[in-house]
CSV table of C-alpha atoms and ligand atoms in Angstrom, one decimal:
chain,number,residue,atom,x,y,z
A,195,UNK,CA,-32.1,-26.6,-116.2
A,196,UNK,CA,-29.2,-27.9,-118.1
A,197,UNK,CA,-30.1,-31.6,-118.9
A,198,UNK,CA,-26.4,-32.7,-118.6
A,199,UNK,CA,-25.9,-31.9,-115.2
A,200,UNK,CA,-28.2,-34.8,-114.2
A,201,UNK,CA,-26.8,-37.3,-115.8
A,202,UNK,CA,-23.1,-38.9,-116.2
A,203,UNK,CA,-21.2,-38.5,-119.2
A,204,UNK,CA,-22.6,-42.1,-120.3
A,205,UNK,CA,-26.0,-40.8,-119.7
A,206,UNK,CA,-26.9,-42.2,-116.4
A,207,UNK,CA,-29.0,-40.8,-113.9
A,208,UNK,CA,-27.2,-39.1,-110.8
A,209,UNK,CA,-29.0,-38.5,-107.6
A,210,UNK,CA,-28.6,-37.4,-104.2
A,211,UNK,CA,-25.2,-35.8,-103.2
A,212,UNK,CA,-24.1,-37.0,-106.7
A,213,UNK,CA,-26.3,-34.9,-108.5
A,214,UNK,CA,-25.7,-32.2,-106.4
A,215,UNK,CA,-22.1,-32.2,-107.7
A,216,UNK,CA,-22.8,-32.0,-111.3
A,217,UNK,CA,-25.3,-28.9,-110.6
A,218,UNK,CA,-23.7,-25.5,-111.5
A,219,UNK,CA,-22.6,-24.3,-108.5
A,220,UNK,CA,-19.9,-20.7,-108.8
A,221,UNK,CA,-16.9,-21.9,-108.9
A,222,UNK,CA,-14.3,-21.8,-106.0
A,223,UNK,CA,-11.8,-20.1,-107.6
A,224,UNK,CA,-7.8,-20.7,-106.3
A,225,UNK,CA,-6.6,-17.6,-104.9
A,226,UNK,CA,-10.1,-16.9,-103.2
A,227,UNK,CA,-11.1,-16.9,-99.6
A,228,UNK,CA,-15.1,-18.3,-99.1
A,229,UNK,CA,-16.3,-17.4,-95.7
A,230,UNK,CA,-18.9,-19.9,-95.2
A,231,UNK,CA,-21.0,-20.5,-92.1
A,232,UNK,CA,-21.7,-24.0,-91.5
A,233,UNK,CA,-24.6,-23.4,-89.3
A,234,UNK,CA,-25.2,-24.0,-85.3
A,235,UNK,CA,-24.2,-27.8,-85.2
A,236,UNK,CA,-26.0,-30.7,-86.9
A,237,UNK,CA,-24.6,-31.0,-90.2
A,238,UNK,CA,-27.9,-31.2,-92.1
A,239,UNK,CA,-28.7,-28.0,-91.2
A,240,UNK,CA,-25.4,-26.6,-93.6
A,241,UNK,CA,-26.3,-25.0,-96.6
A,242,UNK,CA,-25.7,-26.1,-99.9
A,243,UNK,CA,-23.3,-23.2,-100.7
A,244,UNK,CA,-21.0,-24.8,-98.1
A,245,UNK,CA,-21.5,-28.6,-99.5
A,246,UNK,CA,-20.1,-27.5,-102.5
A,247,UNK,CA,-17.5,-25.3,-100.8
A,248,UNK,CA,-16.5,-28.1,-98.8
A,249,UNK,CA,-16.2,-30.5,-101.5
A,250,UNK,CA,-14.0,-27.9,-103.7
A,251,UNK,CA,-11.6,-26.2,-101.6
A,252,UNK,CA,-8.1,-26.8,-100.8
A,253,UNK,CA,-7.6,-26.0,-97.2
A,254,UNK,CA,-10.5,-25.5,-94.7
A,255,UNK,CA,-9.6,-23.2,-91.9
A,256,UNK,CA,-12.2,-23.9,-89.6
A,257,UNK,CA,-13.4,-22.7,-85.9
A,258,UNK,CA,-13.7,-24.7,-82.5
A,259,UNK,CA,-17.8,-24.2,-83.1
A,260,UNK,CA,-17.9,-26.1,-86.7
A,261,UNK,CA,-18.7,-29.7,-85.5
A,262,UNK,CA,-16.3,-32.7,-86.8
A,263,UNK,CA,-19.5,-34.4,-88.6
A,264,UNK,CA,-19.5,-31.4,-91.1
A,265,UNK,CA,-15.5,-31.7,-91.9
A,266,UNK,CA,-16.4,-34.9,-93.0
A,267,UNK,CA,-18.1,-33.6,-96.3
A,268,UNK,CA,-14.5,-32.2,-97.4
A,269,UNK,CA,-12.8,-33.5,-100.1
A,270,UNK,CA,-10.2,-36.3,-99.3
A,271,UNK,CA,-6.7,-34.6,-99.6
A,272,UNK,CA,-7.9,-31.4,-98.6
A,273,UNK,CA,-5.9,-30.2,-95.8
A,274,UNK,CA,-7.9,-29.3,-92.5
A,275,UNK,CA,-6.3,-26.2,-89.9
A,276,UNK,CA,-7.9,-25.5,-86.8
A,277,UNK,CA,-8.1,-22.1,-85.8
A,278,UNK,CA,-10.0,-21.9,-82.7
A,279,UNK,CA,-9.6,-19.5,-80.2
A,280,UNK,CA,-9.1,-20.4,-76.5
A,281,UNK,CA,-9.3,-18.0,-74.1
A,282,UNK,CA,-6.6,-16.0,-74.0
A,283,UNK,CA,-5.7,-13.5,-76.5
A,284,UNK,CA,-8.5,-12.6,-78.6
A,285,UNK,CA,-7.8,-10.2,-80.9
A,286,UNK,CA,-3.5,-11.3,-80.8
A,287,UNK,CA,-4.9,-14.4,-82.2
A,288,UNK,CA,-7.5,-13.1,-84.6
A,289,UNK,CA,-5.2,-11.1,-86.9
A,290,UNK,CA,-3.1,-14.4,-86.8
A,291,UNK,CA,-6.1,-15.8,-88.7
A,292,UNK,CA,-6.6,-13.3,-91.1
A,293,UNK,CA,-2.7,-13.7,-92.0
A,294,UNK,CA,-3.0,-16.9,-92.6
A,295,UNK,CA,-5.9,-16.6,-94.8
A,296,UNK,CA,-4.2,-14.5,-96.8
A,297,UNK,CA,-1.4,-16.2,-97.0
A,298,UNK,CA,-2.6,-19.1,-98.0
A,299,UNK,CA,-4.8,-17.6,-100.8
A,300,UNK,CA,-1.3,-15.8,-102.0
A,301,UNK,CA,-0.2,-19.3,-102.4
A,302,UNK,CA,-2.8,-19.6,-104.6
A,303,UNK,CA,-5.0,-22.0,-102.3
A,304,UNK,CA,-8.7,-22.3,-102.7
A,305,UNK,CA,-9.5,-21.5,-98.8
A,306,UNK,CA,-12.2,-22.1,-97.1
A,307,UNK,CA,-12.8,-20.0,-93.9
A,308,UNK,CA,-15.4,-22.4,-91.9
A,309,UNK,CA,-17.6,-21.0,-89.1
A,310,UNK,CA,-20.0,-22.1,-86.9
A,311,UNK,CA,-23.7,-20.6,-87.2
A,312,UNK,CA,-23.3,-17.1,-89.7
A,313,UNK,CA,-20.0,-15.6,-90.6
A,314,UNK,CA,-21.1,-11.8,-89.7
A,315,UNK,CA,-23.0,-12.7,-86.6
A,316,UNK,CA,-21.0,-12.2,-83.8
A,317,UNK,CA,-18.4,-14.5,-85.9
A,318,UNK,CA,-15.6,-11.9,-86.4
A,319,UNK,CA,-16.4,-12.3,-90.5
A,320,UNK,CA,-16.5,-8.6,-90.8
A,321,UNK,CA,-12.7,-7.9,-89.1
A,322,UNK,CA,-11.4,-10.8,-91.4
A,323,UNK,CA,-13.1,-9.5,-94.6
A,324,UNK,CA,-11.4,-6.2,-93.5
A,325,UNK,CA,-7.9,-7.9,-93.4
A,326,UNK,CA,-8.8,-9.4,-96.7
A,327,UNK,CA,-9.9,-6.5,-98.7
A,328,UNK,CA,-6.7,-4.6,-97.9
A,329,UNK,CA,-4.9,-7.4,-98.6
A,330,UNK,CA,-6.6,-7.3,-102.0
A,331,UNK,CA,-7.6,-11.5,-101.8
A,332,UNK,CA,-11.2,-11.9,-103.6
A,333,UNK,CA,-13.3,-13.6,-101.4
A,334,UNK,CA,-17.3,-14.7,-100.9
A,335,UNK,CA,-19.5,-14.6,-98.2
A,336,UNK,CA,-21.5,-17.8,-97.4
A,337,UNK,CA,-24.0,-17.3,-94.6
A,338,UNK,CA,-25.3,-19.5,-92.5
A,339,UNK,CA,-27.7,-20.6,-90.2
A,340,UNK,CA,-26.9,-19.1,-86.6
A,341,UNK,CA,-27.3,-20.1,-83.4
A,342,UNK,CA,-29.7,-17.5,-82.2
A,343,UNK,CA,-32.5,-18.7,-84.6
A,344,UNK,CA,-31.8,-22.2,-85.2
A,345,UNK,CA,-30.8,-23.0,-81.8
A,346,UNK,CA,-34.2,-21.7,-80.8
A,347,UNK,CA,-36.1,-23.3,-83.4
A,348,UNK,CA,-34.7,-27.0,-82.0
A,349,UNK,CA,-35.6,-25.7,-78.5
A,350,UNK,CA,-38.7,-25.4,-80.0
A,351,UNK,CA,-38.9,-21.3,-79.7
A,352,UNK,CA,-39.7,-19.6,-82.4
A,353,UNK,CA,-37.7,-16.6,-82.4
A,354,UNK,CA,-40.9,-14.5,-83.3
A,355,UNK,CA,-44.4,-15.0,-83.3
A,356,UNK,CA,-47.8,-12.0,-83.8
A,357,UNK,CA,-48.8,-13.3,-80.6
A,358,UNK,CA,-45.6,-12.8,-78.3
A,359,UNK,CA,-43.1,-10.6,-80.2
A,360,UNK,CA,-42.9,-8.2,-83.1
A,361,UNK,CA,-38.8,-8.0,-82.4
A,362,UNK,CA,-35.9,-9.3,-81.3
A,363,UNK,CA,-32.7,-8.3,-80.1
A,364,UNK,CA,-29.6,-9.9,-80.5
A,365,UNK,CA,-26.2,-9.3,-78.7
A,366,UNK,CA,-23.1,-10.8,-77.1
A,367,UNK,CA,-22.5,-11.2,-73.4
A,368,UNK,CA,-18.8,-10.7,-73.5
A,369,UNK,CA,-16.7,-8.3,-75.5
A,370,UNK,CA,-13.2,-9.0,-76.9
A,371,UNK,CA,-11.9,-9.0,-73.4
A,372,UNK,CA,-14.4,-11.3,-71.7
A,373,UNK,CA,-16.4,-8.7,-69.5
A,374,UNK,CA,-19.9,-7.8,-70.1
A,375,UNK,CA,-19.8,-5.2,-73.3
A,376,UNK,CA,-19.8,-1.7,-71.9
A,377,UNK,CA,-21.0,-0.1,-74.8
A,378,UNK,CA,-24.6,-1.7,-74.8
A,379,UNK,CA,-27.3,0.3,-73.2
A,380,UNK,CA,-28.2,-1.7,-71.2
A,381,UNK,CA,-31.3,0.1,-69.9
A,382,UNK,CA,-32.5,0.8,-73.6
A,383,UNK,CA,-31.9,-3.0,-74.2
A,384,UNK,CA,-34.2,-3.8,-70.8
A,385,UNK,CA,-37.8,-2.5,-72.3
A,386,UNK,CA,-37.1,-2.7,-76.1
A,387,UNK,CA,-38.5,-5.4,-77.1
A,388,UNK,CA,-40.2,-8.9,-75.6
A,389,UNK,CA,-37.5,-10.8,-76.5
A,390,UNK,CA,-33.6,-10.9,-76.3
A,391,UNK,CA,-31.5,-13.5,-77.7
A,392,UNK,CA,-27.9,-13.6,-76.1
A,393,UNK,CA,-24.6,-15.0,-77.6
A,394,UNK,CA,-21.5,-15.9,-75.3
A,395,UNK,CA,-24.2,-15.0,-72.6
A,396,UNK,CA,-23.3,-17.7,-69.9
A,397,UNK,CA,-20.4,-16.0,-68.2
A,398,UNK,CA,-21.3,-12.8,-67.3
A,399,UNK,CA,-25.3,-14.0,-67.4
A,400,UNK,CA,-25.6,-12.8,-63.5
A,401,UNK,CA,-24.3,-9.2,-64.2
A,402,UNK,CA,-26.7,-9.1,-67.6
A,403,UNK,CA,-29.8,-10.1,-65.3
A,404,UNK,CA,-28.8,-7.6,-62.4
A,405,UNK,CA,-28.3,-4.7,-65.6
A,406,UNK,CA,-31.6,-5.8,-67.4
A,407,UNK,CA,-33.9,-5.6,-64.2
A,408,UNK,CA,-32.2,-2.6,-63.4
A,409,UNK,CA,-32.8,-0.9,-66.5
A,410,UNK,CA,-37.1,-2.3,-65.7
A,411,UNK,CA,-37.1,-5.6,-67.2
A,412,UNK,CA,-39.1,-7.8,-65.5
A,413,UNK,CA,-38.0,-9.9,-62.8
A,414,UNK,CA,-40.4,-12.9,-63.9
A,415,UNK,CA,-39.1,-12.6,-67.7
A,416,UNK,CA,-38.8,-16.1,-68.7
A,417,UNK,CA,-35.1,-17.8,-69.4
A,418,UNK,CA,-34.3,-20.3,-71.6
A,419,UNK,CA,-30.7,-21.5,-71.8
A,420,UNK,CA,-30.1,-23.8,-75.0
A,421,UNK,CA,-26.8,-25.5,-74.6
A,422,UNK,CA,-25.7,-27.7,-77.7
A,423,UNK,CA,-28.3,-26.7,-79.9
A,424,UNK,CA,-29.2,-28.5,-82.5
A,425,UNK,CA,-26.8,-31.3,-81.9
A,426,UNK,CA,-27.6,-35.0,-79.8
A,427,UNK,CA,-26.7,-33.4,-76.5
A,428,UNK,CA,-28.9,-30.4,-76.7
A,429,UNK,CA,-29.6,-29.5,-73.0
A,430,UNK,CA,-32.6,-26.9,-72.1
A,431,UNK,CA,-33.0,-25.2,-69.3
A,432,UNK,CA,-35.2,-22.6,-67.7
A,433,UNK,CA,-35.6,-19.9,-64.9
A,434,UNK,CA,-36.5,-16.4,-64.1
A,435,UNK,CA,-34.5,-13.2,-64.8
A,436,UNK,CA,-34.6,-12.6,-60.7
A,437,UNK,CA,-33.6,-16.0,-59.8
A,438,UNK,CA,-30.3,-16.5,-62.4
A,439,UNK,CA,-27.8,-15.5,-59.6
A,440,UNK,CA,-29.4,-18.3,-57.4
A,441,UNK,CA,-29.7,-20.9,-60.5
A,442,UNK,CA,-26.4,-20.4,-61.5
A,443,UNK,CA,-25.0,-21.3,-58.3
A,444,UNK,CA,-26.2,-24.7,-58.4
A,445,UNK,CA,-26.1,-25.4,-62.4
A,446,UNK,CA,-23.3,-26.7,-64.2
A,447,UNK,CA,-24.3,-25.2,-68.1
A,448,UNK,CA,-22.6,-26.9,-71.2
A,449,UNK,CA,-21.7,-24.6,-73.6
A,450,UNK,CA,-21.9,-23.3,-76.6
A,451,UNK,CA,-25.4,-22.1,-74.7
A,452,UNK,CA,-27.7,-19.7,-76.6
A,453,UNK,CA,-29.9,-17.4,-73.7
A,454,UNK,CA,-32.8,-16.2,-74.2
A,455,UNK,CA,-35.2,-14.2,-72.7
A,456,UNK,CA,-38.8,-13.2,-73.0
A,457,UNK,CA,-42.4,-14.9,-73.6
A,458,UNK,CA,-41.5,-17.1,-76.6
A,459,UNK,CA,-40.4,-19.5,-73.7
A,460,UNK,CA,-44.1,-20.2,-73.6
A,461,UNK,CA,-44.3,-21.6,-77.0
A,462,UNK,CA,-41.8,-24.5,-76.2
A,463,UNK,CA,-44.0,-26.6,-74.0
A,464,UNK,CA,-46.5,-26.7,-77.3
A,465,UNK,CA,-43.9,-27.0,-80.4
A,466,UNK,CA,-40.8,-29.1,-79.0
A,467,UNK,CA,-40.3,-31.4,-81.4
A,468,UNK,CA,-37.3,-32.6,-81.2
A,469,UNK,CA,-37.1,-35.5,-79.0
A,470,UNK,CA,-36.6,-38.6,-78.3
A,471,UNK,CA,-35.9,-41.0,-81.4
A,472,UNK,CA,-35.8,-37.7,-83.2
A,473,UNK,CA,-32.4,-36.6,-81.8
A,474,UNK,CA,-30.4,-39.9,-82.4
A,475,UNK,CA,-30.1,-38.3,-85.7
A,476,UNK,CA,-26.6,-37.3,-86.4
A,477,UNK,CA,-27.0,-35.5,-89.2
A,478,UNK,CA,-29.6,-33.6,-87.6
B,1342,SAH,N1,-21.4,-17.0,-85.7
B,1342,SAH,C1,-22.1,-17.9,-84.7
B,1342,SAH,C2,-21.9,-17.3,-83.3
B,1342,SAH,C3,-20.5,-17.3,-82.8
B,1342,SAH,S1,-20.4,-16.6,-81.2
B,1342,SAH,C4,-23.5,-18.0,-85.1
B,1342,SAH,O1,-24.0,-17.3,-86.0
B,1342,SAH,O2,-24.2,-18.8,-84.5
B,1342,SAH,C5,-20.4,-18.1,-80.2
B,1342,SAH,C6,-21.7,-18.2,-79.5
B,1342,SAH,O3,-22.7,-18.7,-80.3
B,1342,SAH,C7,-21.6,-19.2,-78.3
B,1342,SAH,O4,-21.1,-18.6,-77.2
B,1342,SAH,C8,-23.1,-19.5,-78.1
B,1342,SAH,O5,-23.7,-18.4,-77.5
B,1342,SAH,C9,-23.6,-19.5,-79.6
B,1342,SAH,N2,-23.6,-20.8,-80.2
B,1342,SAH,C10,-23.0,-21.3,-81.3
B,1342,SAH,N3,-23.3,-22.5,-81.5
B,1342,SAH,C11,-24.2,-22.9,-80.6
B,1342,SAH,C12,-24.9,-24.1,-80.3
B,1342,SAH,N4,-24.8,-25.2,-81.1
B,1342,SAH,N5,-25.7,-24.1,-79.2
B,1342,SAH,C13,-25.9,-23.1,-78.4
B,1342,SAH,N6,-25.2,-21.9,-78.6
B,1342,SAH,C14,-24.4,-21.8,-79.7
């Protein structure tokens, strides 16, 4: 390791988040689009790919899911734009996004694209990579920490485990017009593996049940619904695939809420950990 880059130009020591800056980290290029995920909530849990992104960009274009405790890493005088979707028009909205990436990387901005969780898991990375390929902006991929494992792992599920579960799916409850996806086989889905992880599930989580014990799944199959995860208001709850209908009729859920079904619910009562004085932790 280069010796310099732990110590100040008079030779002191650096440590912590100081150190970190002086560590040679690629450098964020103006111009260039990072796509960085910054992970399911608590801000400890961002990488430190995104750190430095954070601390070196020029505009951060982030997402309703990237929680307010991680724009507080940026830079001050970097300028901060919020593009969230809100119901509505999806995909109107979308290429809105992508045109203001790359407009703002034309005007020779360093830009960061902020997302909650992973950029290319269900996070739309891929359509605004597209837009910026034929656009012909340079741009890196950050990943991130998503929702469907992390989220579990502060439920205290992990998402697999020799005894329970040798796979996992993961898909989306809604598709870019709200409704339960059409194009998933649902009946494939229902036996292929023990355990199926389910983003934007909430919604349309009555029709999924009805489609997944249709197609044979269980009507016992354990259901976890992590709302918040990872951050101080984390919410658990639980039920049975057959009784969802019923249990959402008198449950209010928060979201963002991760679903998940299968045994690994099992594992919660003997690994969550994250309670009590545990949780008052901000950062994570
Ligand atoms: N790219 C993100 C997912 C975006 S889709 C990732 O990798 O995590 C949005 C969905 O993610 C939400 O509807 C919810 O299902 C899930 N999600 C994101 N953050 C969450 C959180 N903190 N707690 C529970 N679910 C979350």
């Amino acid at each position: 390791m280069d010796k310099q880059s732990n110590s100040t130009a008079d030779g002191a020591a650096l440590s912590g988040f100081a150190r970190l800056d002086a560590e040679p980290f690629p450098i964020f290029e103006p111009g260039w689009v990072w796509l960085v995920g910054a992970g399911p909530g608590a801000p400890g849990l961002m990488s430190l790919l995104c750190y430095h992104a954070l601390q070196s960009s020029d505009v951060v274009v982030y997402d309703a899911l990237v929680n307010p405790g991680i724009l507080k890493w940026v830079r001050p005088g970097t300028e901060l734009e919020y593009a969230g979707k809100r119901g509505g028009k999806p995909s109107a909205q979308q290429r809105d996004i992508s045109v203001r990436l790359i407009e703002l990387a034309q005007a020779g901005k360093r830009v960061l694209r902020l997302k909650g969780g992973d950029p290319f898991m269900f996070g739309r990375g891929g359509e605004e990579c597209q837009h910026l390929v034929k656009a012909k902006i340079p741009f890196r991929i950050v990943p991130g920490i998503t929702a469907g494992i992390g989220g579990l792992a502060y439920a205290g599920l992990p998402a697999t485990h020799r005894d329970t579960n040798h796979s996992v799916i993961f898909l989306t409850g809604h598709d870019a017009s709200g409704k339960m996806p059409a194009n998933v086989n649902w009946q494939a889905v229902a036996t292929a593996t023990p355990v199926i992880v389910m983003y934007m599930a909430v919604k349309n989580l009555d029709e999924i049940a009805e489609a997944l014990i249709a197609g044979g799944r269980a009507k016992d199959d354990a259901v976890t619904i992590i709302s918040n995860a990872t951050l101080p208001q984390q919410a658990v709850a639980h039920t049975r695939l057959g009784e969802v209908r019923e249990f959402l009729s008198h449950t209010e859920l928060a979201t963002p809420a991760i679903v998940v079904l299968g045994p690994i619910a099992d594992w919660r009562a003997v690994f969550d950990w994250y309670q009590g004085a545990l949780r008052e932790n901000p950062v994570g």
